[in-house]
Coordinates of N, CA and C in Angstrom, one line a residue:
M1 N -68.2 -65.1 -66.7 CA -69.4 -64.3 -67.5 C -71.0 -65.4 -67.0
G2 N -71.9 -64.8 -67.0 CA -72.9 -65.3 -66.1 C -74.1 -65.1 -66.5
R3 N -74.8 -65.7 -66.2 CA -76.3 -65.4 -66.4 C -77.5 -64.5 -65.5
R4 N -78.1 -63.5 -65.5 CA -78.9 -63.0 -64.9 C -80.1 -62.5 -65.4
K5 N -81.3 -62.3 -64.1 CA -82.3 -61.6 -65.1 C -82.0 -59.8 -65.1
D6 N -82.9 -59.6 -66.0 CA -83.1 -58.1 -66.3 C -83.3 -57.6 -65.2
E7 N -83.6 -56.1 -64.8 CA -84.3 -55.4 -63.7 C -85.5 -55.4 -63.6
T8 N -86.1 -56.0 -65.3 CA -87.8 -56.2 -64.7 C -88.2 -57.6 -64.7
G9 N -87.0 -58.4 -64.7 CA -87.9 -60.0 -64.2 C -88.0 -60.5 -65.5
G10 N -87.4 -59.9 -66.9 CA -87.8 -60.2 -68.0 C -86.6 -61.6 -68.2
A11 N -86.5 -62.3 -69.7 CA -85.5 -63.2 -69.9 C -84.2 -62.9 -69.3
A12 N -83.6 -63.8 -69.3 CA -82.0 -63.7 -68.7 C -81.5 -63.1 -70.0
V13 N -80.1 -62.8 -69.5 CA -79.7 -61.9 -70.8 C -77.9 -62.7 -70.3
T14 N -76.9 -62.9 -71.3 CA -75.8 -63.3 -71.1 C -74.5 -62.2 -70.5
Q15 N -74.1 -62.2 -69.4 CA -73.5 -61.0 -69.5 C -71.6 -61.5 -70.2
G16 N -71.6 -60.5 -71.2 CA -70.4 -61.0 -71.6 C -68.9 -60.1 -70.5
R17 N -67.4 -60.4 -70.7 CA -66.6 -59.6 -70.1 C -66.1 -58.4 -70.6
K18 N -66.1 -58.7 -71.8 CA -65.6 -57.5 -72.2 C -66.4 -56.3 -72.5
H19 N -66.5 -55.1 -72.1 CA -67.2 -54.3 -72.3 C -68.8 -53.8 -71.8
G20 N -69.0 -55.1 -70.8 CA -70.2 -55.4 -70.6 C -71.2 -55.7 -71.4
R21 N -70.8 -55.9 -72.7 CA -72.2 -56.2 -73.6 C -73.1 -57.6 -73.3
Q22 N -73.9 -57.4 -73.7 CA -75.0 -58.2 -73.2 C -75.5 -59.0 -74.6
S23 N -76.1 -60.1 -74.6 CA -77.0 -60.6 -76.0 C -77.9 -61.4 -75.1
P24 N -79.0 -61.7 -76.7 CA -80.3 -62.3 -75.5 C -79.9 -63.7 -75.3
S25 N -80.3 -64.7 -74.9 CA -80.4 -65.9 -74.9 C -81.5 -66.4 -75.5
P26 N -80.9 -67.7 -76.0 CA -82.4 -68.2 -77.3 C -83.4 -68.5 -76.1
P27 N -84.5 -68.4 -76.5 CA -85.6 -68.8 -75.7 C -85.4 -70.1 -74.9
H28 N -86.1 -70.4 -74.1 CA -86.0 -71.6 -72.8 C -86.9 -72.3 -73.9
G29 N -85.2 -73.7 -74.0 CA -85.9 -74.9 -74.8 C -85.4 -74.7 -76.0
H30 N -84.8 -73.7 -76.4 CA -84.7 -73.8 -78.6 C -83.2 -73.9 -78.5
R31 N -83.4 -74.7 -79.2 CA -81.4 -75.3 -79.1 C -81.7 -75.0 -81.1
R32 N -80.8 -74.4 -81.6 CA -80.3 -74.7 -83.2 C -79.9 -75.4 -83.7
A33 N -80.5 -75.6 -84.9 CA -80.2 -76.8 -86.1 C -78.9 -77.1 -86.1
Q34 N -78.1 -78.4 -86.2 CA -77.2 -78.5 -86.3 C -76.3 -78.4 -87.8
G35 N -75.5 -77.0 -87.5 CA -74.9 -77.0 -88.4 C -75.3 -75.4 -88.8
E36 N -76.0 -75.1 -88.1 CA -76.8 -73.7 -88.4 C -75.9 -72.8 -87.9
L37 N -75.4 -72.5 -86.9 CA -74.2 -71.4 -87.0 C -73.0 -71.6 -87.4
E38 N -72.8 -72.6 -87.8 CA -71.3 -73.4 -88.6 C -71.8 -72.6 -90.3
A39 N -73.1 -72.6 -90.4 CA -73.3 -71.9 -91.8 C -73.5 -70.5 -91.8
L40 N -73.9 -69.9 -91.0 CA -74.3 -68.4 -90.2 C -72.5 -68.0 -90.7
I41 N -71.7 -68.5 -89.6 CA -70.2 -68.0 -89.4 C -69.3 -68.1 -91.1
L42 N -69.9 -69.6 -92.1 CA -69.2 -69.5 -93.3 C -69.3 -68.5 -94.1
S43 N -70.6 -68.1 -93.9 CA -71.6 -67.0 -95.0 C -70.8 -65.9 -94.6
A44 N -70.8 -65.8 -92.7 CA -69.7 -64.4 -92.7 C -68.9 -64.1 -93.5
L45 N -67.6 -65.6 -93.3 CA -66.4 -65.6 -93.9 C -66.4 -65.2 -95.2
R46 N -67.0 -65.4 -96.2 CA -67.7 -65.4 -97.5 C -67.7 -64.0 -97.8
E47 N -69.1 -63.3 -97.0 CA -69.0 -61.6 -97.2 C -67.5 -61.2 -97.2
A48 N -67.1 -61.2 -96.3 CA -65.7 -60.4 -95.7 C -64.9 -60.0 -96.6
P49 N -64.2 -59.0 -96.5 CA -63.2 -58.4 -97.8 C -61.5 -59.1 -97.9
A50 N -61.5 -59.5 -96.7 CA -60.7 -60.2 -96.8 C -60.3 -61.0 -95.6
P51 N -59.0 -61.8 -95.2 CA -59.1 -62.7 -93.9 C -59.6 -61.7 -93.0
V52 N -60.4 -62.3 -91.9 CA -60.4 -61.7 -90.8 C -60.8 -62.1 -89.8
T53 N -60.8 -61.5 -88.4 CA -60.6 -61.6 -87.1 C -61.9 -62.8 -86.4
A54 N -61.8 -63.3 -85.5 CA -63.1 -63.6 -84.8 C -64.0 -62.5 -84.5
G55 N -63.0 -61.6 -83.5 CA -64.1 -60.3 -83.3 C -65.0 -60.0 -84.5
W56 N -63.8 -59.9 -85.4 CA -64.9 -59.3 -86.9 C -66.2 -60.0 -87.1
V57 N -65.8 -61.6 -86.7 CA -67.0 -62.0 -87.2 C -68.3 -61.9 -86.2
Q58 N -67.8 -62.0 -85.0 CA -68.5 -61.9 -83.9 C -69.6 -60.6 -84.0
E59 N -68.6 -59.1 -84.5 CA -69.3 -58.0 -84.6 C -70.3 -58.5 -86.1
H60 N -70.3 -58.8 -86.8 CA -70.8 -59.2 -88.2 C -71.9 -59.7 -88.1
L61 N -72.0 -60.8 -87.0 CA -73.4 -61.4 -86.8 C -73.9 -60.6 -86.0
G62 N -73.7 -59.2 -85.6 CA -74.5 -58.9 -84.6 C -74.4 -58.6 -83.0
M63 N -73.2 -59.5 -82.4 CA -72.7 -59.6 -81.4 C -73.5 -60.1 -80.3
E64 N -74.8 -61.5 -81.7 CA -75.3 -61.8 -80.5 C -74.7 -63.2 -80.1
F65 N -73.5 -63.6 -80.6 CA -72.8 -64.8 -79.9 C -71.4 -64.3 -79.3
A66 N -71.5 -65.0 -78.5 CA -70.1 -65.0 -77.5 C -68.7 -65.1 -78.3
Y67 N -67.8 -64.6 -78.3 CA -66.5 -64.8 -78.9 C -65.9 -66.0 -78.7
T68 N -66.3 -66.7 -77.3 CA -65.9 -68.1 -77.4 C -66.6 -69.1 -78.4
T69 N -67.8 -68.8 -78.4 CA -68.6 -69.5 -79.5 C -68.1 -69.5 -80.7
V70 N -68.2 -68.3 -80.9 CA -67.2 -68.4 -82.5 C -66.2 -68.5 -82.8
M71 N -65.1 -68.4 -82.1 CA -63.7 -69.0 -81.6 C -63.8 -71.0 -82.2
T72 N -64.9 -71.2 -81.4 CA -65.1 -72.9 -81.2 C -65.9 -72.7 -82.3
I73 N -66.4 -72.8 -82.9 CA -66.9 -72.9 -84.2 C -65.9 -72.7 -85.7
L74 N -65.4 -72.0 -85.3 CA -64.3 -71.6 -86.6 C -63.2 -72.8 -86.1
T75 N -62.5 -73.0 -85.2 CA -61.7 -74.1 -84.9 C -62.4 -75.3 -85.7
R76 N -63.7 -75.4 -85.2 CA -64.6 -76.9 -86.0 C -64.3 -77.0 -87.2
L77 N -64.4 -75.4 -87.9 CA -64.8 -75.2 -89.3 C -63.2 -75.4 -90.0
H78 N -62.1 -75.0 -89.3 CA -60.9 -75.2 -89.6 C -60.5 -77.0 -90.0
T79 N -60.8 -77.6 -89.1 CA -60.8 -79.1 -88.8 C -61.4 -80.1 -90.0
K80 N -62.7 -79.2 -90.5 CA -63.4 -79.9 -91.1 C -62.9 -79.4 -92.8
G81 N -61.9 -78.5 -92.7 CA -61.2 -78.2 -93.7 C -61.9 -76.8 -94.8
V82 N -62.9 -76.4 -94.2 CA -63.7 -75.7 -94.9 C -63.5 -73.9 -95.0
V83 N -62.4 -73.9 -93.9 CA -61.9 -72.2 -93.5 C -60.5 -72.2 -93.3
S84 N -59.5 -71.2 -93.8 CA -58.0 -71.6 -93.5 C -57.9 -70.4 -92.5
R85 N -56.2 -70.7 -91.8 CA -56.4 -69.1 -90.9 C -54.9 -68.6 -91.1
E86 N -54.6 -68.1 -90.8 CA -53.3 -67.3 -90.7 C -53.1 -66.0 -89.4
R87 N -52.0 -66.4 -88.8 CA -51.5 -65.5 -88.0 C -51.4 -64.1 -88.4
D88 N -52.5 -63.3 -87.4 CA -52.5 -61.8 -87.7 C -51.9 -61.1 -86.2
G89 N -50.5 -61.1 -85.6 CA -50.3 -60.6 -84.3 C -50.6 -61.9 -83.6
R90 N -51.1 -62.0 -82.5 CA -51.7 -62.8 -81.2 C -52.6 -63.4 -82.0
A91 N -53.6 -63.2 -82.9 CA -54.6 -63.7 -83.4 C -54.5 -64.0 -84.7
F92 N -55.5 -65.1 -85.3 CA -55.5 -65.8 -86.0 C -56.9 -64.9 -87.4
A93 N -56.1 -65.0 -88.3 CA -57.3 -64.5 -89.7 C -57.9 -65.5 -90.4
W94 N -58.9 -65.6 -90.5 CA -59.8 -66.1 -91.0 C -60.3 -65.8 -92.3
R95 N -60.4 -66.9 -93.1 CA -60.9 -67.1 -94.7 C -61.7 -68.3 -94.8
A96 N -63.0 -68.3 -95.9 CA -63.8 -69.4 -95.9 C -62.7 -70.0 -97.4
T97 N -62.9 -71.0 -97.4 CA -62.3 -71.9 -98.6 C -63.6 -72.7 -99.2
S98 N -64.3 -72.7 -98.6 CA -65.6 -73.7 -99.0 C -66.9 -72.9 -98.9
D99 N -67.9 -73.0 -99.3 CA -69.4 -72.5 -99.6 C -69.9 -73.2 -98.7
E100 N -71.6 -72.6 -98.2 CA -72.7 -73.8 -97.5 C -72.3 -75.1 -98.0
A101 N -72.6 -74.8 -99.3 CA -73.1 -76.3 -100.2 C -71.8 -77.3 -99.9
G102 N -70.4 -77.0 -100.0 CA -69.6 -77.9 -99.9 C -69.5 -78.2 -98.4
L103 N -69.8 -77.2 -97.1 CA -70.2 -77.7 -96.1 C -71.5 -78.9 -95.7
A104 N -72.4 -78.5 -96.0 CA -73.6 -79.8 -96.1 C -73.3 -81.2 -97.4
A105 N -72.2 -81.2 -98.2 CA -71.9 -82.3 -98.6 C -70.7 -82.6 -97.9
L106 N -69.9 -82.4 -97.2 CA -69.1 -82.8 -96.2 C -70.0 -83.6 -95.1
R107 N -70.8 -82.9 -94.3 CA -71.8 -83.2 -93.6 C -72.5 -85.0 -93.8
M108 N -72.7 -84.9 -95.6 CA -73.3 -85.8 -96.2 C -72.6 -86.9 -96.1
R109 N -71.2 -86.7 -96.4 CA -70.3 -87.6 -96.7 C -69.6 -88.6 -95.3
R110 N -69.9 -87.8 -94.4 CA -69.7 -88.1 -92.8 C -70.5 -89.2 -92.5
V111 N -72.0 -88.6 -92.8 CA -73.1 -89.6 -92.4 C -73.1 -90.6 -92.9
L112 N -72.5 -90.8 -94.4 CA -72.5 -92.0 -95.3 C -71.4 -92.7 -94.9
D113 N -70.2 -91.9 -94.2 CA -69.0 -92.9 -94.2 C -69.2 -93.6 -92.5
S114 N -70.6 -93.2 -91.8 CA -70.4 -93.7 -90.6 C -71.5 -94.9 -90.1
E115 N -71.9 -95.1 -92.1 CA -73.1 -96.0 -91.9 C -72.4 -98.2 -92.3
S116 N -72.6 -98.9 -92.1 CA -71.8 -100.0 -92.5 C -72.8 -100.4 -93.9
D117 N -73.6 -100.2 -94.2 CA -74.2 -100.7 -94.9 C -74.8 -99.2 -96.4
R118 N -73.6 -98.6 -97.2 CA -74.2 -97.5 -97.9 C -75.0 -97.7 -98.8
G119 N -74.8 -99.1 -99.6 CA -75.7 -98.8 -100.6 C -77.3 -99.1 -100.0
A120 N -77.7 -99.5 -98.7 CA -79.0 -99.5 -97.8 C -79.0 -97.6 -97.9
V121 N -78.1 -96.9 -97.3 CA -78.2 -95.4 -97.5 C -78.6 -95.0 -98.6
L122 N -77.6 -95.0 -99.4 CA -78.5 -94.1 -100.7 C -79.3 -94.6 -101.5
A123 N -79.4 -96.0 -101.3 CA -81.0 -96.4 -101.9 C -82.2 -95.6 -101.1
R124 N -82.5 -95.4 -99.8 CA -83.2 -94.8 -99.0 C -83.3 -93.5 -99.3
F125 N -81.8 -92.6 -99.7 CA -81.7 -91.4 -99.9 C -82.2 -90.9 -101.3
V126 N -82.0 -91.6 -102.2 CA -82.5 -91.6 -103.5 C -84.2 -92.3 -103.6
T127 N -84.4 -92.8 -102.8 CA -86.2 -93.2 -103.0 C -87.1 -91.6 -102.3
G128 N -86.3 -91.3 -101.5 CA -87.3 -89.9 -100.6 C -87.0 -89.0 -101.2
L129 N -86.1 -88.5 -102.9 CA -86.1 -87.6 -103.3 C -87.3 -87.1 -104.3
S130 N -87.8 -86.2 -104.3 CA -88.6 -85.3 -105.3 C -88.4 -86.0 -107.1
S131 N -89.5 -86.0 -107.9 CA -88.9 -86.1 -109.0 C -88.0 -85.2 -109.6
D132 N -87.9 -84.0 -109.4 CA -87.2 -82.8 -109.6 C -86.0 -83.3 -109.2
D133 N -86.0 -83.3 -108.5 CA -84.1 -83.7 -107.3 C -83.7 -85.0 -108.0
E134 N -84.3 -86.0 -108.1 CA -83.9 -87.5 -108.7 C -83.2 -87.1 -110.1
L135 N -83.9 -86.0 -110.6 CA -83.9 -85.3 -111.9 C -82.6 -84.6 -112.2
L136 N -82.3 -84.4 -111.3 CA -80.7 -83.0 -111.4 C -79.7 -84.0 -110.6
L137 N -80.0 -84.9 -109.9 CA -78.9 -85.9 -109.5 C -78.5 -86.6 -110.9
R138 N -79.3 -87.1 -111.3 CA -79.2 -87.9 -112.6 C -78.0 -87.1 -113.4
G139 N -78.8 -85.9 -113.9 CA -77.8 -85.0 -114.8 C -76.5 -85.0 -114.0
L140 N -76.7 -84.7 -112.9 CA -75.3 -84.7 -112.2 C -74.1 -85.7 -112.2
L141 N -75.4 -87.1 -111.8 CA -74.0 -88.1 -112.2 C -73.5 -88.4 -113.6
R142 N -74.9 -87.7 -114.4 CA -73.9 -88.1 -116.6 C -73.1 -87.4 -116.3
E143 N -72.9 -85.8 -115.7 CA -71.7 -84.9 -116.3 C -70.6 -85.8 -115.9
T144 N -70.8 -85.9 -114.2 CA -69.6 -86.6 -113.9 C -68.8 -87.6 -114.4
A145 N -69.7 -89.1 -115.0 CA -69.4 -89.9 -115.6 C -68.6 -89.6 -116.7
E146 N -69.2 -88.2 -117.8 CA -69.2 -87.7 -118.8 C -67.4 -87.4 -119.0
G147 N -67.3 -86.7 -117.7 CA -66.2 -86.2 -117.1 C -65.1 -86.7 -116.8
S148 N -65.0 -87.8 -116.3 CA -64.3 -88.7 -115.8 C -63.7 -89.3 -117.5
A149 N -64.5 -89.8 -118.2 CA -64.4 -90.8 -119.4 C -64.0 -89.7 -120.4
E150 N -63.9 -88.5 -120.2 CA -62.9 -88.0 -121.4 C -61.5 -88.0 -120.7
G151 N -61.0 -88.2 -119.9 CA -59.8 -88.1 -118.7 C -59.2 -86.6 -118.9
P152 N -57.8 -86.6 -118.1 CA -57.2 -85.2 -118.0 C -57.0 -84.3 -119.1
E153 N -57.1 -83.1 -118.9 CA -57.1 -82.2 -119.8 C -55.5 -82.5 -120.1
E154 N -54.7 -81.9 -121.6 CA -53.5 -81.6 -121.6 C -53.5 -80.6 -122.0

């Protein structure tokens, strides 16, 4: 797979191996936000009618991404536990087991787990919330506390 200038001297395009497909390169200096591609792929899987192949995901995203990129992200999502896979002949069929909110929560937990002073990180997080978000968080914490106080259902 290589990069080349188009015939008019315009932007570089990425030449795919299969069928000579081309997809535009991101603008020079542009990097996707961390997790943006994971969220796009997870969203595609959630829209799928059943478990789907990486090729289906690639086509669903409009062929903007190389097959190997899609496979790499699917594998990372599998490692994180937000997608599952099952053999489908020589390939895997992938299914979302979580949504974008679950993926974001996983990222937040990983950041928190990587810090030595969890209390300080949480305090800074809470003080940075808007009043609406603070009320929402308080309500969620209250619901969680009430749910765990009731004990397991029988």
